Every structure is written in structure tokens, then in C-alpha cells.
PDB file of C-alpha atoms in Angstrom:
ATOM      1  CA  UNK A   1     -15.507  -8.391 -19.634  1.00  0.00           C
ATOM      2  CA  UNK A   2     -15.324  -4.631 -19.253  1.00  0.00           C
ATOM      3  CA  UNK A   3     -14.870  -4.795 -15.940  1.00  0.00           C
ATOM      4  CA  UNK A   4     -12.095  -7.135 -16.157  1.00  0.00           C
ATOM      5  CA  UNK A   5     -10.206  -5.091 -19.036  1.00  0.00           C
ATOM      6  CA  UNK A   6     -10.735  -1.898 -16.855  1.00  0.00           C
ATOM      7  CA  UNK A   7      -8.911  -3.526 -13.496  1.00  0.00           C
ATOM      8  CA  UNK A   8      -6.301  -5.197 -15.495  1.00  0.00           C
ATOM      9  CA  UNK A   9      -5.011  -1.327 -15.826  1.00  0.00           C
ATOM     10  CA  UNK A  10      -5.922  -0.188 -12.576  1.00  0.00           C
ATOM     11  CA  UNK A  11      -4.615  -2.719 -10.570  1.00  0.00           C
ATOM     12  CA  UNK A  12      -0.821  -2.022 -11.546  1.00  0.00           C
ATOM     13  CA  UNK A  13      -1.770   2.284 -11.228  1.00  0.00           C
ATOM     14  CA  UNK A  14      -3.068   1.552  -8.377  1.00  0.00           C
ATOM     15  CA  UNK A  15       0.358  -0.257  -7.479  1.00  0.00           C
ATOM     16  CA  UNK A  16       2.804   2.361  -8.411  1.00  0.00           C
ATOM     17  CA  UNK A  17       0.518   4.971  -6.339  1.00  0.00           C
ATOM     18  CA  UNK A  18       1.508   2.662  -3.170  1.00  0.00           C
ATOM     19  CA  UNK A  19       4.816   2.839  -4.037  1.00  0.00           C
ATOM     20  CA  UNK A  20       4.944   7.005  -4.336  1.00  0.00           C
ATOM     21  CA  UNK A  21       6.021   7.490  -1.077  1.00  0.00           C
ATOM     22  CA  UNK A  22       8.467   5.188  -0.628  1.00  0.00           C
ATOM     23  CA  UNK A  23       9.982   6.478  -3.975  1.00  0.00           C
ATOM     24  CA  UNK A  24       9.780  10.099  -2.853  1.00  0.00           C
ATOM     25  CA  UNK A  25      11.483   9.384   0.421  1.00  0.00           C
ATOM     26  CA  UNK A  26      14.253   7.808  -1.210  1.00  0.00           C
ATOM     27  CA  UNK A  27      14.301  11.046  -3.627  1.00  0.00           C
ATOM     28  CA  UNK A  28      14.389  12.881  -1.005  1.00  0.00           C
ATOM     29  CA  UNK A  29      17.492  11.542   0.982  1.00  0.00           C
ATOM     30  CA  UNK A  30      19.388  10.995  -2.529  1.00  0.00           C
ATOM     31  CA  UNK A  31      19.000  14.095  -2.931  1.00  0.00           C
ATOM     32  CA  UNK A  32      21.160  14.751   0.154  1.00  0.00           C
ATOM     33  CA  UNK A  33      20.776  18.078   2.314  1.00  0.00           C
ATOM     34  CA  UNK A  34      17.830  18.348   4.767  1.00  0.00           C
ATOM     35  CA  UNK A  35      14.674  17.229   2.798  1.00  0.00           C
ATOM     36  CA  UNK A  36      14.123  14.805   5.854  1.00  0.00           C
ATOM     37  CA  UNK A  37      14.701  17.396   8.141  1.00  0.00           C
ATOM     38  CA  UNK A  38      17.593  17.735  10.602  1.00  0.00           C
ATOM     39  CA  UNK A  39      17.095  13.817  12.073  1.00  0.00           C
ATOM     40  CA  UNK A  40      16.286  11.874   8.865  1.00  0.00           C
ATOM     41  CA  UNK A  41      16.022   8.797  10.836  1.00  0.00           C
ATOM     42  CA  UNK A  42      13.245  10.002  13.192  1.00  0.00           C
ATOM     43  CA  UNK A  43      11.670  11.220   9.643  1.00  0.00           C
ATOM     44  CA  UNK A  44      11.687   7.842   8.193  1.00  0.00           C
ATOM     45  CA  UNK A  45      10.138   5.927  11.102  1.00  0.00           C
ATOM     46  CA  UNK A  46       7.537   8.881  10.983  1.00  0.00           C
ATOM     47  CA  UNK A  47       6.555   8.389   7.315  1.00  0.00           C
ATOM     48  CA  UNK A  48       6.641   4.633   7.082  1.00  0.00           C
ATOM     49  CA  UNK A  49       4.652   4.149  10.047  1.00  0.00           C
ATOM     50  CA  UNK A  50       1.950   6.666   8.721  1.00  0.00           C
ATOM     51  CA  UNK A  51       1.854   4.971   5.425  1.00  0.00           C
ATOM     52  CA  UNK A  52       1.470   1.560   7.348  1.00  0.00           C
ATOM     53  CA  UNK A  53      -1.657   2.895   9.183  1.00  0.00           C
ATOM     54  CA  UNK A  54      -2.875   4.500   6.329  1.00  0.00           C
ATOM     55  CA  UNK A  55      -3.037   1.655   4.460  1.00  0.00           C
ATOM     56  CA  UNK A  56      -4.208  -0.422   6.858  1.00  0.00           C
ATOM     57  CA  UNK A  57      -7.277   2.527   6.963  1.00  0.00           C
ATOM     58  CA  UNK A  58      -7.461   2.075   3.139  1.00  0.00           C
ATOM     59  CA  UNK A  59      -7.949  -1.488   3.021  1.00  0.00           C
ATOM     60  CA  UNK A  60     -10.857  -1.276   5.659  1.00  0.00           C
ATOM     61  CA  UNK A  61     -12.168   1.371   3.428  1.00  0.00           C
ATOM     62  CA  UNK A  62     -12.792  -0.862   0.512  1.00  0.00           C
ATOM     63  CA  UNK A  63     -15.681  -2.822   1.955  1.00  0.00           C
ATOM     64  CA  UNK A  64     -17.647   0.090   2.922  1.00  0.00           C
ATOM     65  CA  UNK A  65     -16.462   1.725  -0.182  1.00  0.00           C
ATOM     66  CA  UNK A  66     -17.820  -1.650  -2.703  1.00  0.00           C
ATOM     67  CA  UNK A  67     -21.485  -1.622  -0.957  1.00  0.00           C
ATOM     68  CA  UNK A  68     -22.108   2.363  -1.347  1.00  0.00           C
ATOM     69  CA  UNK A  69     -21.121   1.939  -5.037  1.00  0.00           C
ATOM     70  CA  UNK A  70     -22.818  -1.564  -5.763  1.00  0.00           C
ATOM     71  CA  UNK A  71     -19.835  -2.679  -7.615  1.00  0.00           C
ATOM     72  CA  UNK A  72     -17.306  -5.452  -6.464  1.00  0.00           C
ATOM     73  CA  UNK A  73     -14.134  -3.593  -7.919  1.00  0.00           C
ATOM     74  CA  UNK A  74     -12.936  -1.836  -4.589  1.00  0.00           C
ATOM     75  CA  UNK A  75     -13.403  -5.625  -3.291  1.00  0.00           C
ATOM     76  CA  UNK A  76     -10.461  -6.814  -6.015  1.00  0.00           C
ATOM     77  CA  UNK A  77      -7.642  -3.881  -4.632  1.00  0.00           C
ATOM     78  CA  UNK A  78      -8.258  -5.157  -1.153  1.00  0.00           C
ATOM     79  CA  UNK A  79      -5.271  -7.548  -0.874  1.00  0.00           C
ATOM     80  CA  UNK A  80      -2.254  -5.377  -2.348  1.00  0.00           C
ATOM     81  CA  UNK A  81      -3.650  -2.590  -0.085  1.00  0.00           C
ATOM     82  CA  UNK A  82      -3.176  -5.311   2.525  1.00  0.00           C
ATOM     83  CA  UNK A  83       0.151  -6.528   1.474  1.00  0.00           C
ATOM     84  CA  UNK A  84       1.424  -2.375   1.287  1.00  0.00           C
ATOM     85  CA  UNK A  85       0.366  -1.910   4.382  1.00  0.00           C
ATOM     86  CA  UNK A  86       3.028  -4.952   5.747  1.00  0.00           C
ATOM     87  CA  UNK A  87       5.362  -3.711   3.885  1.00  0.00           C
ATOM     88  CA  UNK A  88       5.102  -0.114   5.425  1.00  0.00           C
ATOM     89  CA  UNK A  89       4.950  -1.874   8.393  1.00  0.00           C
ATOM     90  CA  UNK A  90       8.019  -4.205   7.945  1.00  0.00           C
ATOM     91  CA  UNK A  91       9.944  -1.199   6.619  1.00  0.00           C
ATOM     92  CA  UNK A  92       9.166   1.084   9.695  1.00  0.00           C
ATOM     93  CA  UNK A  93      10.273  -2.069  12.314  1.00  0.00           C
ATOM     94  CA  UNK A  94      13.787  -2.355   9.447  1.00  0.00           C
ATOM     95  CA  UNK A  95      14.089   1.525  10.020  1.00  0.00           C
ATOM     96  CA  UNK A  96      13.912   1.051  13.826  1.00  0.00           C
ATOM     97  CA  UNK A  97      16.149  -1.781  14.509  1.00  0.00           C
ATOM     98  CA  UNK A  98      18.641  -0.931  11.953  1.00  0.00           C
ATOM     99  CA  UNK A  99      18.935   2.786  11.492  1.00  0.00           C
ATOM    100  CA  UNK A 100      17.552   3.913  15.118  1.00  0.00           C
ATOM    101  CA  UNK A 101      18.923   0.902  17.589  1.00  0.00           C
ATOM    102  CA  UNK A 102      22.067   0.054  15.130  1.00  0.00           C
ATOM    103  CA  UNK A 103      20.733  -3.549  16.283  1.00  0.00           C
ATOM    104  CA  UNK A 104      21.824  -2.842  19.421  1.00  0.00           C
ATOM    105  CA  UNK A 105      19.018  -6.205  21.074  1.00  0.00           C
ATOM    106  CA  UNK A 106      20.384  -5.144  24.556  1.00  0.00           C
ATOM    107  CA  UNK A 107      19.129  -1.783  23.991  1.00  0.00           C
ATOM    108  CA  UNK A 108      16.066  -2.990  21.674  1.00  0.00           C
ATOM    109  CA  UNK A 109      15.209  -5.270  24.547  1.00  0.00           C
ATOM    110  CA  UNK A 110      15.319  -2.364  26.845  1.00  0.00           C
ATOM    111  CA  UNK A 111      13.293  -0.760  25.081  1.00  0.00           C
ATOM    112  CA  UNK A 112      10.412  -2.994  24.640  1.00  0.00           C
ATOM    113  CA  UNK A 113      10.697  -3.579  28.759  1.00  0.00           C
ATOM    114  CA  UNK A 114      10.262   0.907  29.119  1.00  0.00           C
ATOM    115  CA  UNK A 115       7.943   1.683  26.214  1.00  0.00           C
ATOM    116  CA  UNK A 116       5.014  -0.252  26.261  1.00  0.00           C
ATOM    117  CA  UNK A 117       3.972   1.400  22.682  1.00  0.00           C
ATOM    118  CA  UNK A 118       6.776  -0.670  21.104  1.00  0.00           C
ATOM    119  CA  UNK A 119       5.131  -3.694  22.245  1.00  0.00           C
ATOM    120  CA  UNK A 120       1.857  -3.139  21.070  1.00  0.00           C
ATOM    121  CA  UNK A 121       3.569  -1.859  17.453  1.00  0.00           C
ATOM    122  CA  UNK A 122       5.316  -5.465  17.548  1.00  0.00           C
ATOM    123  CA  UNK A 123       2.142  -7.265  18.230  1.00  0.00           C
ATOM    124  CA  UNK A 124       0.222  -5.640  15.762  1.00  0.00           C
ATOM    125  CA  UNK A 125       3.322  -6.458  13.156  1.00  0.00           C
ATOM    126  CA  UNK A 126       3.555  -9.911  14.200  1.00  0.00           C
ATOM    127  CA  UNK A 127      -0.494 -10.376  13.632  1.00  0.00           C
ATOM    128  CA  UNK A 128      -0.016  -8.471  10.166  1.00  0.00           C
ATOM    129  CA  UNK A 129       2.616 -10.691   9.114  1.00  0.00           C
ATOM    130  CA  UNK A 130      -0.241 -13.894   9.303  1.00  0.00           C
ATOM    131  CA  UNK A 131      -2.351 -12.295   7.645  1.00  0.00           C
ATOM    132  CA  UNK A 132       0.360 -11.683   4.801  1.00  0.00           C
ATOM    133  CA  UNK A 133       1.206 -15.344   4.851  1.00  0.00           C
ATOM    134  CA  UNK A 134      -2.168 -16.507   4.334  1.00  0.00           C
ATOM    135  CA  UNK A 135      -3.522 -14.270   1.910  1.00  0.00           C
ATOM    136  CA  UNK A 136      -3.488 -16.604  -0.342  1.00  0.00           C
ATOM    137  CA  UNK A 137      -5.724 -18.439  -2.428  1.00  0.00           C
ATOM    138  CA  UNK A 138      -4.109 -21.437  -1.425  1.00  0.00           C
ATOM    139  CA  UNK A 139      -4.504 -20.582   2.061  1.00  0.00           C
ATOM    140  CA  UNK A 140      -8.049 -19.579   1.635  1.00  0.00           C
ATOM    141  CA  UNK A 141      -8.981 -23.116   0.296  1.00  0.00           C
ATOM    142  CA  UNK A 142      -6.728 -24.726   3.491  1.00  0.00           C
ATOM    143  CA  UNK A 143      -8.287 -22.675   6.097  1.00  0.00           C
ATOM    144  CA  UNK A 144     -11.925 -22.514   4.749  1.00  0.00           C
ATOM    145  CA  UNK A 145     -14.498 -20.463   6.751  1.00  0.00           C
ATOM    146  CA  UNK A 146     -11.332 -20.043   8.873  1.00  0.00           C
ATOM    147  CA  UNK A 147      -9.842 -17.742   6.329  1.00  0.00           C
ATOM    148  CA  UNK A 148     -12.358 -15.125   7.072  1.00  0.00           C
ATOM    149  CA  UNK A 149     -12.684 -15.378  11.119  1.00  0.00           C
ATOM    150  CA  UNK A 150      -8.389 -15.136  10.756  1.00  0.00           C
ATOM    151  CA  UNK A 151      -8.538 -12.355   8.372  1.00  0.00           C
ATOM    152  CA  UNK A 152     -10.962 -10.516  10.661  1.00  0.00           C
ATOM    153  CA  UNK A 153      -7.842 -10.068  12.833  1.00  0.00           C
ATOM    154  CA  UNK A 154      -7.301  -6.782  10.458  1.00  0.00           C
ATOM    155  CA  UNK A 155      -9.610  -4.496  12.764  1.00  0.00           C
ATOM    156  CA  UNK A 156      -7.455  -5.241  15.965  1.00  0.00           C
ATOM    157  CA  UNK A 157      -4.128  -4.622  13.920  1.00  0.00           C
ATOM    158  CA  UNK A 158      -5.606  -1.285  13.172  1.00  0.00           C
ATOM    159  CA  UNK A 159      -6.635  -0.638  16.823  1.00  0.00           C
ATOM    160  CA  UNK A 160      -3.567  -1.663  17.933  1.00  0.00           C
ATOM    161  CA  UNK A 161      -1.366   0.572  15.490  1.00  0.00           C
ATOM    162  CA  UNK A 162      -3.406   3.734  16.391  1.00  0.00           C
ATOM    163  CA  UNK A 163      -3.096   2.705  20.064  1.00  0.00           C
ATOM    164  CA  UNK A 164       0.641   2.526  19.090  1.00  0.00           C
ATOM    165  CA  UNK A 165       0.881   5.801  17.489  1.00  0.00           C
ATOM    166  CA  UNK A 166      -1.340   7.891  20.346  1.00  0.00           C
ATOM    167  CA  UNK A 167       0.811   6.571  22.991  1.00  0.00           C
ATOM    168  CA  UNK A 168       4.469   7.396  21.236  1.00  0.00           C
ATOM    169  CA  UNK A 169       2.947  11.069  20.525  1.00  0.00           C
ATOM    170  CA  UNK A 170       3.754  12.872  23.947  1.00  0.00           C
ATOM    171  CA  UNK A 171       2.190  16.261  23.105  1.00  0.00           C
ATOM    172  CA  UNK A 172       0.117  17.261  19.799  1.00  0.00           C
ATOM    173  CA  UNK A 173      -2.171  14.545  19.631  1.00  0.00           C
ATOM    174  CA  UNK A 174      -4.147  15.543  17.052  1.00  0.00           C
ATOM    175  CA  UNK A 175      -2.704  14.160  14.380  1.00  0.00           C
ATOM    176  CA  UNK A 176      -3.169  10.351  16.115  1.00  0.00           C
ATOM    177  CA  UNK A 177      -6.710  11.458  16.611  1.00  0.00           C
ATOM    178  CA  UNK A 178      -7.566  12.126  13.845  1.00  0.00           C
ATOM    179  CA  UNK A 179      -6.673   8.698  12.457  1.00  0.00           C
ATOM    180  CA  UNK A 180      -8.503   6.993  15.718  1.00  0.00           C
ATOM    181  CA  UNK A 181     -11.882   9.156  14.487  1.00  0.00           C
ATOM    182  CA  UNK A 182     -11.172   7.401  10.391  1.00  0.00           C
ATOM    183  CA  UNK A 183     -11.161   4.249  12.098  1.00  0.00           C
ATOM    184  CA  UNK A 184     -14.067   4.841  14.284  1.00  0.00           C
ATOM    185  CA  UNK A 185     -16.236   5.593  11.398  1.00  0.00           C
ATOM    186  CA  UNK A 186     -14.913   2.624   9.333  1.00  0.00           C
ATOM    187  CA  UNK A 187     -15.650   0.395  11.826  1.00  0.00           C
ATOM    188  CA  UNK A 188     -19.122   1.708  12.750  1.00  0.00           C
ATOM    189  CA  UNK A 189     -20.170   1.482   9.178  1.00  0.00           C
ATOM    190  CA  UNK A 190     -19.397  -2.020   9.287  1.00  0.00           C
ATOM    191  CA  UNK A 191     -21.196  -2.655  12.551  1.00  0.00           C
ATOM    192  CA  UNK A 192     -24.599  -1.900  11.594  1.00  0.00           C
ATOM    193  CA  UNK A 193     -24.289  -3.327   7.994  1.00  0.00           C
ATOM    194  CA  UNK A 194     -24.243  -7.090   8.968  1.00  0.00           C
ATOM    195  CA  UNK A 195     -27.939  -6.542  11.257  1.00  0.00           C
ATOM    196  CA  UNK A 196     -29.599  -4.642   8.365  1.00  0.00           C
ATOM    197  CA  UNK A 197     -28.608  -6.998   5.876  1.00  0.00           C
ATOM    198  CA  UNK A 198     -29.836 -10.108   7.927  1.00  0.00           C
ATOM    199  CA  UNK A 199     -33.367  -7.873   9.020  1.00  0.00           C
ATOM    200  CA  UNK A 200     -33.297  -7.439   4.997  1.00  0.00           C
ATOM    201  CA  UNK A 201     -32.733 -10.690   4.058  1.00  0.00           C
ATOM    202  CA  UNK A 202     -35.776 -12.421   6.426  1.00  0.00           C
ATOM    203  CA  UNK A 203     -38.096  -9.828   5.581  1.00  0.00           C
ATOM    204  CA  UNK A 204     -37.706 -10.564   1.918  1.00  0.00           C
ATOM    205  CA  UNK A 205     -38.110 -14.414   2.912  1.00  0.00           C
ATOM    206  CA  UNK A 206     -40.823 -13.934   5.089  1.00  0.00           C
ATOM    207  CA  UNK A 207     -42.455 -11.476   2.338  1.00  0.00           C
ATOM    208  CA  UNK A 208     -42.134 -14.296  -0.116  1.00  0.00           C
ATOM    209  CA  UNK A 209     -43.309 -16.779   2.189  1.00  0.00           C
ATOM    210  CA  UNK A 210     -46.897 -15.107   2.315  1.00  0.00           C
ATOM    211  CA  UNK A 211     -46.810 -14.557  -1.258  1.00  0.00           C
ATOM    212  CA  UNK A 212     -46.623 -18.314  -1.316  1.00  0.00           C
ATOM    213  CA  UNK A 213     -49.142 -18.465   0.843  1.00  0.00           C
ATOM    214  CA  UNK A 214     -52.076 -16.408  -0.883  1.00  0.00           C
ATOM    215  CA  UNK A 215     -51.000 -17.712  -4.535  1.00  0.00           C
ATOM    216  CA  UNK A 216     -52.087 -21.099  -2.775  1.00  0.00           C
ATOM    217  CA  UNK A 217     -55.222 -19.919  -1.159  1.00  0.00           C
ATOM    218  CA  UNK A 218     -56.391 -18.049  -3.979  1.00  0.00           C
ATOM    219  CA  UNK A 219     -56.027 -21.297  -5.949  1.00  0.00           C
TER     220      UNK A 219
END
């Protein structure tokens, strides 16, 4: 019951910390002048495409994050990480065709024909917005073990958005790095986790099994 008291308040913090930066961006260009810097447009796409991928990091975090602890809470903030990190990622594609292409589709077209990047940005979007759709409960109970094999779809989103923000970055890429390494390291502490747990689990079967075994004999 604790448990359940203590997320009922940490699930809406938890909330309005998603929503920070979006709230200090739009502080920010209220506020007029250059707090987003002399191209506020190429500002915005920046930001809300970094808080899409770091969300999408977050949410992969949780797992990894619920076994180290032994406690299912991190488990329970998993989808509304998800769901921030589609809307990051809807508001960086609403930034790009309507502030940076003025929905120009000849030149958005064009663009999707000379920068492969795009492509890979709109394929991870269009995978992400799935996953929103069926994040469900509803959807769980429809798609049944399916849920989960769909859902795993969430490590090749994140591959593809740091593939999508190493090849728009022409120079410094150390700041895309960085974000490939985070995701290397999630997904390696996931790799291993499934083998040990099924070597665990049949060792503790088999160690029963010859308990079994020698309570009968002994009898």
C-alpha cells in the first residue's frame, strides 16, 4: 500500500519534470531577444530532438534501473517516459515541417530524396508512433505475447535516432557519441541479463531436482 501511496505522488512530479523543457523553451522565446540564440528555429529542432532521444535513453534505463534496485517502481514510469519521448519526437518533426520547411512538401520531399538522415528520423517516428498507439492496456490484452515482441521495436527506434543525429552532425561529433556510448551500455546490460537469468533459473531447478532426489533415497 506504501508503495502505491508513494507513486501516486511521483508519477505526476515525475510528469511536470518531462514537461520542464518544453516550458523553459517557451520561456525562453516569450521572453523575446536571443535566449534561442541568433536562429531560434535551428535551436528548437536542436532541443526537441535531444529531449526525444533522451527520453527514449530514459525509458530503456528503467529496466536495468528496476533489477539493480529489486523494486518494480522504475517499471511503473516506463510508459509516460515512452509517451514524452513521442511527443519530443512529434514536436521536433512539427518544428521541422512548419517552422523550418514553411510546409513547403516540394522542398520537404527534396529533402528526404538529399538527406538520408531525415529518412531514418521519419522511420524511427513512424515506428514510435505504434508503439504510442498500442501502449495500451487494451492493446496489450489484443496483441498478447505480441505486445512485447512489438514493443521490443523501442531498441531500433533508439538506434535509429542516434544514427539520425550522428549523421546530421557534420563536425563535433562528440556530443552524438556520447549518446551512442549511453545506449551501448543500456543495451549491453540487457544482453547478458536474459542468459544469466535462464542459467539461474535451471540451476535452481536442477538443484531442487536432486534435493528431490536424496529426500527420496534417504527415505
Amino acid at each position: 500500500m506504501a508503495g502505491r501511496d508513494w507513486m501516486a505522488w511521483a508519477k505526476p512530479g515525475v510528469f511536470l519534470l518531462c514537461l520542464l523543457p518544453l516550458a523553459l523553451t517557451l520561456a525562453q522565446g516569450l521572453g523575446g531577444g536571443l535566449a534561442l540564440g541568433a536562429n531560434p528555429v535551428e535551436m528548437l529542432l536542436h532541443r526537441s530532438g535531444l529531449w526525444t532521444l533522451r527520453m527514449l535513453l530514459l525509458t530503456l534505463a528503467l529496466t536495468p534501473l528496476s533489477r539493480a534496485l529489486g523494486r518494480p517502481w522504475p517499471i511503473r514510469l516506463r510508459r509516460m517516459l515512452g509517451l514524452f519521448a513521442f511527443f519530443y519526437g512529434m514536436l521536433h518533426l512539427l518544428v521541422y515541417l512548419w517552422l523550418d520547411r514553411a510546409l513547403d512538401w516540394p522542398v520537404i520531399v527534396e529533402d528526404l530524396t538529399a538527406r538520408p538522415y531525415i529518412v531514418v528520423g521519419m522511420v524511427a517516428l513512424v515506428l514510435m508512433s505504434v508503439l504510442a498507439l498500442t501502449s495500451t492496456r487494451g492493446w496489450q490484452r489484443r496483441l498478447r505475447r505480441n505486445w512485447k515482441r512489438l514493443h521490443r521495436a523501442v531498441y531500433l527506434i533508439a538506434v535509429l535516432g542516434v544514427l539520425h543525429f550522428l549523421w546530421l552532425v557534420k563536425a563535433d561529433l562528440r556530443e552524438p557519441l556520447i549518446y551512442a556510448v549511453i545506449l551501448g551500455v543500456l543495451l549491453a546490460l540487457r544482453l547478458p541479463w536474459g542468459r544469466w537469468r535462464r542459467a539461474s533459473a535451471q540451476s535452481v531447478q536442477s538443484a531442487s531436482a536432486v534435493a528431490r532426489r536424496s529426500a527420496s533415497s534417504s527415505r
